[in-house]
Amino acid sequence: ISLLLHRYALSNISNQHQISMAPLNVGIVGATGAVGKEIIGCLEKCCSFPIDSLRLFGSKRSAGRKIDTSKFGNITIELFSENSARECDVVFLAVDGDFSLAHAENICKGDDGAIVIDNSSAFRYKE
């Protein structure tokens, strides 16, 4: 993920001009797990990836808990729903492959869907 964010920053710099992009609304599904926490850490360290807001999604067990971040403040974990995730511009999936298979395509479906970055192996060999 760190490499992805670094490539994003480099792709937005031309030889003579900084190409700016509107800040993004970013969501992380599975934010309380090890991978979700790592994604939060990467986003906090990356100063060139423009983020307007960070939304954290989790299960019924995690919903309502608060996570304190240094860059984005105190964030309450929301109960995951595909419709809520679709409100984001970019969604990181830090969940297992079965969950990704069940929800990823619906989150990004259509012109109004979010960009989904899936950390599982669910789509590794799918074209």
JSON list of N, CA and C in Angstrom, two decimals, residues 70-108:
[
{"chain": "A", "resi": 70, "resn": "SER", "atom": "N", "xyz": [-3.52, 10.01, 14.37]},
{"chain": "A", "resi": 70, "resn": "SER", "atom": "CA", "xyz": [-2.77, 11.26, 14.52]},
{"chain": "A", "resi": 70, "resn": "SER", "atom": "C", "xyz": [-3.12, 12.28, 13.44]},
{"chain": "A", "resi": 71, "resn": "LYS", "atom": "N", "xyz": [-3.45, 11.82, 12.25]},
{"chain": "A", "resi": 71, "resn": "LYS", "atom": "CA", "xyz": [-3.69, 12.73, 11.13]},
{"chain": "A", "resi": 71, "resn": "LYS", "atom": "C", "xyz": [-5.17, 13.05, 10.92]},
{"chain": "A", "resi": 72, "resn": "PHE", "atom": "N", "xyz": [-6.04, 12.08, 11.23]},
{"chain": "A", "resi": 72, "resn": "PHE", "atom": "CA", "xyz": [-7.47, 12.23, 10.90]},
{"chain": "A", "resi": 72, "resn": "PHE", "atom": "C", "xyz": [-8.36, 12.40, 12.12]},
{"chain": "A", "resi": 73, "resn": "GLY", "atom": "N", "xyz": [-7.76, 12.43, 13.31]},
{"chain": "A", "resi": 73, "resn": "GLY", "atom": "CA", "xyz": [-8.53, 12.63, 14.53]},
{"chain": "A", "resi": 73, "resn": "GLY", "atom": "C", "xyz": [-9.15, 11.34, 15.04]},
{"chain": "A", "resi": 74, "resn": "ASN", "atom": "N", "xyz": [-10.15, 11.50, 15.87]},
{"chain": "A", "resi": 74, "resn": "ASN", "atom": "CA", "xyz": [-10.86, 10.39, 16.49]},
{"chain": "A", "resi": 74, "resn": "ASN", "atom": "C", "xyz": [-12.00, 9.97, 15.56]},
{"chain": "A", "resi": 75, "resn": "ILE", "atom": "N", "xyz": [-11.97, 8.74, 15.07]},
{"chain": "A", "resi": 75, "resn": "ILE", "atom": "CA", "xyz": [-12.94, 8.29, 14.08]},
{"chain": "A", "resi": 75, "resn": "ILE", "atom": "C", "xyz": [-13.77, 7.16, 14.67]},
{"chain": "A", "resi": 76, "resn": "THR", "atom": "N", "xyz": [-15.09, 7.27, 14.55]},
{"chain": "A", "resi": 76, "resn": "THR", "atom": "CA", "xyz": [-16.00, 6.21, 15.00]},
{"chain": "A", "resi": 76, "resn": "THR", "atom": "C", "xyz": [-16.17, 5.19, 13.87]},
{"chain": "A", "resi": 77, "resn": "ILE", "atom": "N", "xyz": [-16.01, 3.93, 14.21]},
{"chain": "A", "resi": 77, "resn": "ILE", "atom": "CA", "xyz": [-16.18, 2.86, 13.22]},
{"chain": "A", "resi": 77, "resn": "ILE", "atom": "C", "xyz": [-17.66, 2.70, 12.90]},
{"chain": "A", "resi": 78, "resn": "GLU", "atom": "N", "xyz": [-17.95, 2.68, 11.62]},
{"chain": "A", "resi": 78, "resn": "GLU", "atom": "CA", "xyz": [-19.32, 2.53, 11.14]},
{"chain": "A", "resi": 78, "resn": "GLU", "atom": "C", "xyz": [-19.59, 1.06, 10.80]},
{"chain": "A", "resi": 79, "resn": "LEU", "atom": "N", "xyz": [-20.82, 0.65, 10.96]},
{"chain": "A", "resi": 79, "resn": "LEU", "atom": "CA", "xyz": [-21.22, -0.68, 10.52]},
{"chain": "A", "resi": 79, "resn": "LEU", "atom": "C", "xyz": [-21.13, -0.72, 9.00]},
{"chain": "A", "resi": 80, "resn": "PHE", "atom": "N", "xyz": [-20.46, -1.72, 8.46]},
{"chain": "A", "resi": 80, "resn": "PHE", "atom": "CA", "xyz": [-20.28, -1.81, 7.01]},
{"chain": "A", "resi": 80, "resn": "PHE", "atom": "C", "xyz": [-21.61, -2.01, 6.30]},
{"chain": "A", "resi": 81, "resn": "SER", "atom": "N", "xyz": [-21.78, -1.29, 5.22]},
{"chain": "A", "resi": 81, "resn": "SER", "atom": "CA", "xyz": [-22.83, -1.56, 4.24]},
{"chain": "A", "resi": 81, "resn": "SER", "atom": "C", "xyz": [-22.27, -1.16, 2.87]},
{"chain": "A", "resi": 82, "resn": "GLU", "atom": "N", "xyz": [-22.71, -1.86, 1.85]},
{"chain": "A", "resi": 82, "resn": "GLU", "atom": "CA", "xyz": [-22.23, -1.53, 0.50]},
{"chain": "A", "resi": 82, "resn": "GLU", "atom": "C", "xyz": [-22.60, -0.10, 0.13]},
{"chain": "A", "resi": 83, "resn": "ASN", "atom": "N", "xyz": [-23.79, 0.34, 0.50]},
{"chain": "A", "resi": 83, "resn": "ASN", "atom": "CA", "xyz": [-24.21, 1.70, 0.16]},
{"chain": "A", "resi": 83, "resn": "ASN", "atom": "C", "xyz": [-23.33, 2.75, 0.83]},
{"chain": "A", "resi": 84, "resn": "SER", "atom": "N", "xyz": [-22.96, 2.52, 2.09]},
{"chain": "A", "resi": 84, "resn": "SER", "atom": "CA", "xyz": [-22.08, 3.47, 2.78]},
{"chain": "A", "resi": 84, "resn": "SER", "atom": "C", "xyz": [-20.70, 3.49, 2.14]},
{"chain": "A", "resi": 85, "resn": "ALA", "atom": "N", "xyz": [-20.19, 2.31, 1.79]},
{"chain": "A", "resi": 85, "resn": "ALA", "atom": "CA", "xyz": [-18.87, 2.24, 1.16]},
{"chain": "A", "resi": 85, "resn": "ALA", "atom": "C", "xyz": [-18.89, 2.93, -0.20]},
{"chain": "A", "resi": 86, "resn": "ARG", "atom": "N", "xyz": [-19.99, 2.83, -0.92]},
{"chain": "A", "resi": 86, "resn": "ARG", "atom": "CA", "xyz": [-20.10, 3.47, -2.24]},
{"chain": "A", "resi": 86, "resn": "ARG", "atom": "C", "xyz": [-20.07, 4.99, -2.15]},
{"chain": "A", "resi": 87, "resn": "GLU", "atom": "N", "xyz": [-20.31, 5.55, -0.98]},
{"chain": "A", "resi": 87, "resn": "GLU", "atom": "CA", "xyz": [-20.25, 7.00, -0.80]},
{"chain": "A", "resi": 87, "resn": "GLU", "atom": "C", "xyz": [-18.82, 7.52, -0.82]},
{"chain": "A", "resi": 88, "resn": "CYS", "atom": "N", "xyz": [-17.85, 6.62, -0.66]},
{"chain": "A", "resi": 88, "resn": "CYS", "atom": "CA", "xyz": [-16.44, 6.99, -0.69]},
{"chain": "A", "resi": 88, "resn": "CYS", "atom": "C", "xyz": [-15.94, 7.04, -2.13]},
{"chain": "A", "resi": 89, "resn": "ASP", "atom": "N", "xyz": [-14.84, 7.76, -2.34]},
{"chain": "A", "resi": 89, "resn": "ASP", "atom": "CA", "xyz": [-14.20, 7.77, -3.65]},
{"chain": "A", "resi": 89, "resn": "ASP", "atom": "C", "xyz": [-13.31, 6.54, -3.82]},
{"chain": "A", "resi": 90, "resn": "VAL", "atom": "N", "xyz": [-12.62, 6.17, -2.76]},
{"chain": "A", "resi": 90, "resn": "VAL", "atom": "CA", "xyz": [-11.70, 5.03, -2.76]},
{"chain": "A", "resi": 90, "resn": "VAL", "atom": "C", "xyz": [-11.99, 4.20, -1.51]},
{"chain": "A", "resi": 91, "resn": "VAL", "atom": "N", "xyz": [-12.07, 2.86, -1.69]},
{"chain": "A", "resi": 91, "resn": "VAL", "atom": "CA", "xyz": [-12.31, 1.97, -0.55]},
{"chain": "A", "resi": 91, "resn": "VAL", "atom": "C", "xyz": [-11.23, 0.90, -0.54]},
{"chain": "A", "resi": 92, "resn": "PHE", "atom": "N", "xyz": [-10.54, 0.79, 0.59]},
{"chain": "A", "resi": 92, "resn": "PHE", "atom": "CA", "xyz": [-9.58, -0.29, 0.81]},
{"chain": "A", "resi": 92, "resn": "PHE", "atom": "C", "xyz": [-10.31, -1.42, 1.51]},
{"chain": "A", "resi": 93, "resn": "LEU", "atom": "N", "xyz": [-10.20, -2.64, 0.96]},
{"chain": "A", "resi": 93, "resn": "LEU", "atom": "CA", "xyz": [-10.78, -3.81, 1.60]},
{"chain": "A", "resi": 93, "resn": "LEU", "atom": "C", "xyz": [-9.67, -4.56, 2.33]},
{"chain": "A", "resi": 94, "resn": "ALA", "atom": "N", "xyz": [-9.76, -4.58, 3.65]},
{"chain": "A", "resi": 94, "resn": "ALA", "atom": "CA", "xyz": [-8.79, -5.28, 4.49]},
{"chain": "A", "resi": 94, "resn": "ALA", "atom": "C", "xyz": [-9.53, -6.43, 5.16]},
{"chain": "A", "resi": 95, "resn": "VAL", "atom": "N", "xyz": [-10.10, -7.29, 4.33]},
{"chain": "A", "resi": 95, "resn": "VAL", "atom": "CA", "xyz": [-10.97, -8.38, 4.78]},
{"chain": "A", "resi": 95, "resn": "VAL", "atom": "C", "xyz": [-10.58, -9.67, 4.07]},
{"chain": "A", "resi": 96, "resn": "ASP", "atom": "N", "xyz": [-11.23, -10.77, 4.42]},
{"chain": "A", "resi": 96, "resn": "ASP", "atom": "CA", "xyz": [-10.90, -12.03, 3.77]},
{"chain": "A", "resi": 96, "resn": "ASP", "atom": "C", "xyz": [-11.49, -12.11, 2.37]},
{"chain": "A", "resi": 97, "resn": "GLY", "atom": "N", "xyz": [-11.02, -13.09, 1.62]},
{"chain": "A", "resi": 97, "resn": "GLY", "atom": "CA", "xyz": [-11.41, -13.24, 0.23]},
{"chain": "A", "resi": 97, "resn": "GLY", "atom": "C", "xyz": [-12.89, -13.46, 0.01]},
{"chain": "A", "resi": 98, "resn": "ASP", "atom": "N", "xyz": [-13.52, -14.22, 0.88]},
{"chain": "A", "resi": 98, "resn": "ASP", "atom": "CA", "xyz": [-14.96, -14.47, 0.74]},
{"chain": "A", "resi": 98, "resn": "ASP", "atom": "C", "xyz": [-15.76, -13.18, 0.86]},
{"chain": "A", "resi": 99, "resn": "PHE", "atom": "N", "xyz": [-15.36, -12.33, 1.81]},
{"chain": "A", "resi": 99, "resn": "PHE", "atom": "CA", "xyz": [-16.03, -11.04, 1.97]},
{"chain": "A", "resi": 99, "resn": "PHE", "atom": "C", "xyz": [-15.83, -10.19, 0.72]},
{"chain": "A", "resi": 100, "resn": "SER", "atom": "N", "xyz": [-14.60, -10.16, 0.23]},
{"chain": "A", "resi": 100, "resn": "SER", "atom": "CA", "xyz": [-14.30, -9.38, -0.98]},
{"chain": "A", "resi": 100, "resn": "SER", "atom": "C", "xyz": [-15.12, -9.87, -2.17]},
{"chain": "A", "resi": 101, "resn": "LEU", "atom": "N", "xyz": [-15.19, -11.18, -2.33]},
{"chain": "A", "resi": 101, "resn": "LEU", "atom": "CA", "xyz": [-15.98, -11.73, -3.44]},
{"chain": "A", "resi": 101, "resn": "LEU", "atom": "C", "xyz": [-17.45, -11.33, -3.33]},
{"chain": "A", "resi": 102, "resn": "ALA", "atom": "N", "xyz": [-17.96, -11.27, -2.12]},
{"chain": "A", "resi": 102, "resn": "ALA", "atom": "CA", "xyz": [-19.36, -10.94, -1.91]},
{"chain": "A", "resi": 102, "resn": "ALA", "atom": "C", "xyz": [-19.67, -9.45, -2.11]},
{"chain": "A", "resi": 103, "resn": "HIS", "atom": "N", "xyz": [-18.69, -8.57, -1.87]},
{"chain": "A", "resi": 103, "resn": "HIS", "atom": "CA", "xyz": [-19.01, -7.14, -1.84]},
{"chain": "A", "resi": 103, "resn": "HIS", "atom": "C", "xyz": [-18.22, -6.24, -2.78]},
{"chain": "A", "resi": 104, "resn": "ALA", "atom": "N", "xyz": [-17.03, -6.60, -3.18]},
{"chain": "A", "resi": 104, "resn": "ALA", "atom": "CA", "xyz": [-16.16, -5.68, -3.93]},
{"chain": "A", "resi": 104, "resn": "ALA", "atom": "C", "xyz": [-16.80, -5.17, -5.22]},
{"chain": "A", "resi": 105, "resn": "GLU", "atom": "N", "xyz": [-17.34, -6.07, -6.01]},
{"chain": "A", "resi": 105, "resn": "GLU", "atom": "CA", "xyz": [-17.90, -5.65, -7.29]},
{"chain": "A", "resi": 105, "resn": "GLU", "atom": "C", "xyz": [-19.11, -4.75, -7.12]},
{"chain": "A", "resi": 106, "resn": "ASN", "atom": "N", "xyz": [-19.91, -4.97, -6.07]},
{"chain": "A", "resi": 106, "resn": "ASN", "atom": "CA", "xyz": [-21.06, -4.11, -5.83]},
{"chain": "A", "resi": 106, "resn": "ASN", "atom": "C", "xyz": [-20.64, -2.72, -5.38]},
{"chain": "A", "resi": 107, "resn": "ILE", "atom": "N", "xyz": [-19.54, -2.63, -4.66]},
{"chain": "A", "resi": 107, "resn": "ILE", "atom": "CA", "xyz": [-19.06, -1.32, -4.20]},
{"chain": "A", "resi": 107, "resn": "ILE", "atom": "C", "xyz": [-18.58, -0.48, -5.38]},
{"chain": "A", "resi": 108, "resn": "CYS", "atom": "N", "xyz": [-17.98, -1.11, -6.38]},
{"chain": "A", "resi": 108, "resn": "CYS", "atom": "CA", "xyz": [-17.43, -0.33, -7.50]},
{"chain": "A", "resi": 108, "resn": "CYS", "atom": "C", "xyz": [-18.32, -0.33, -8.74]}
]
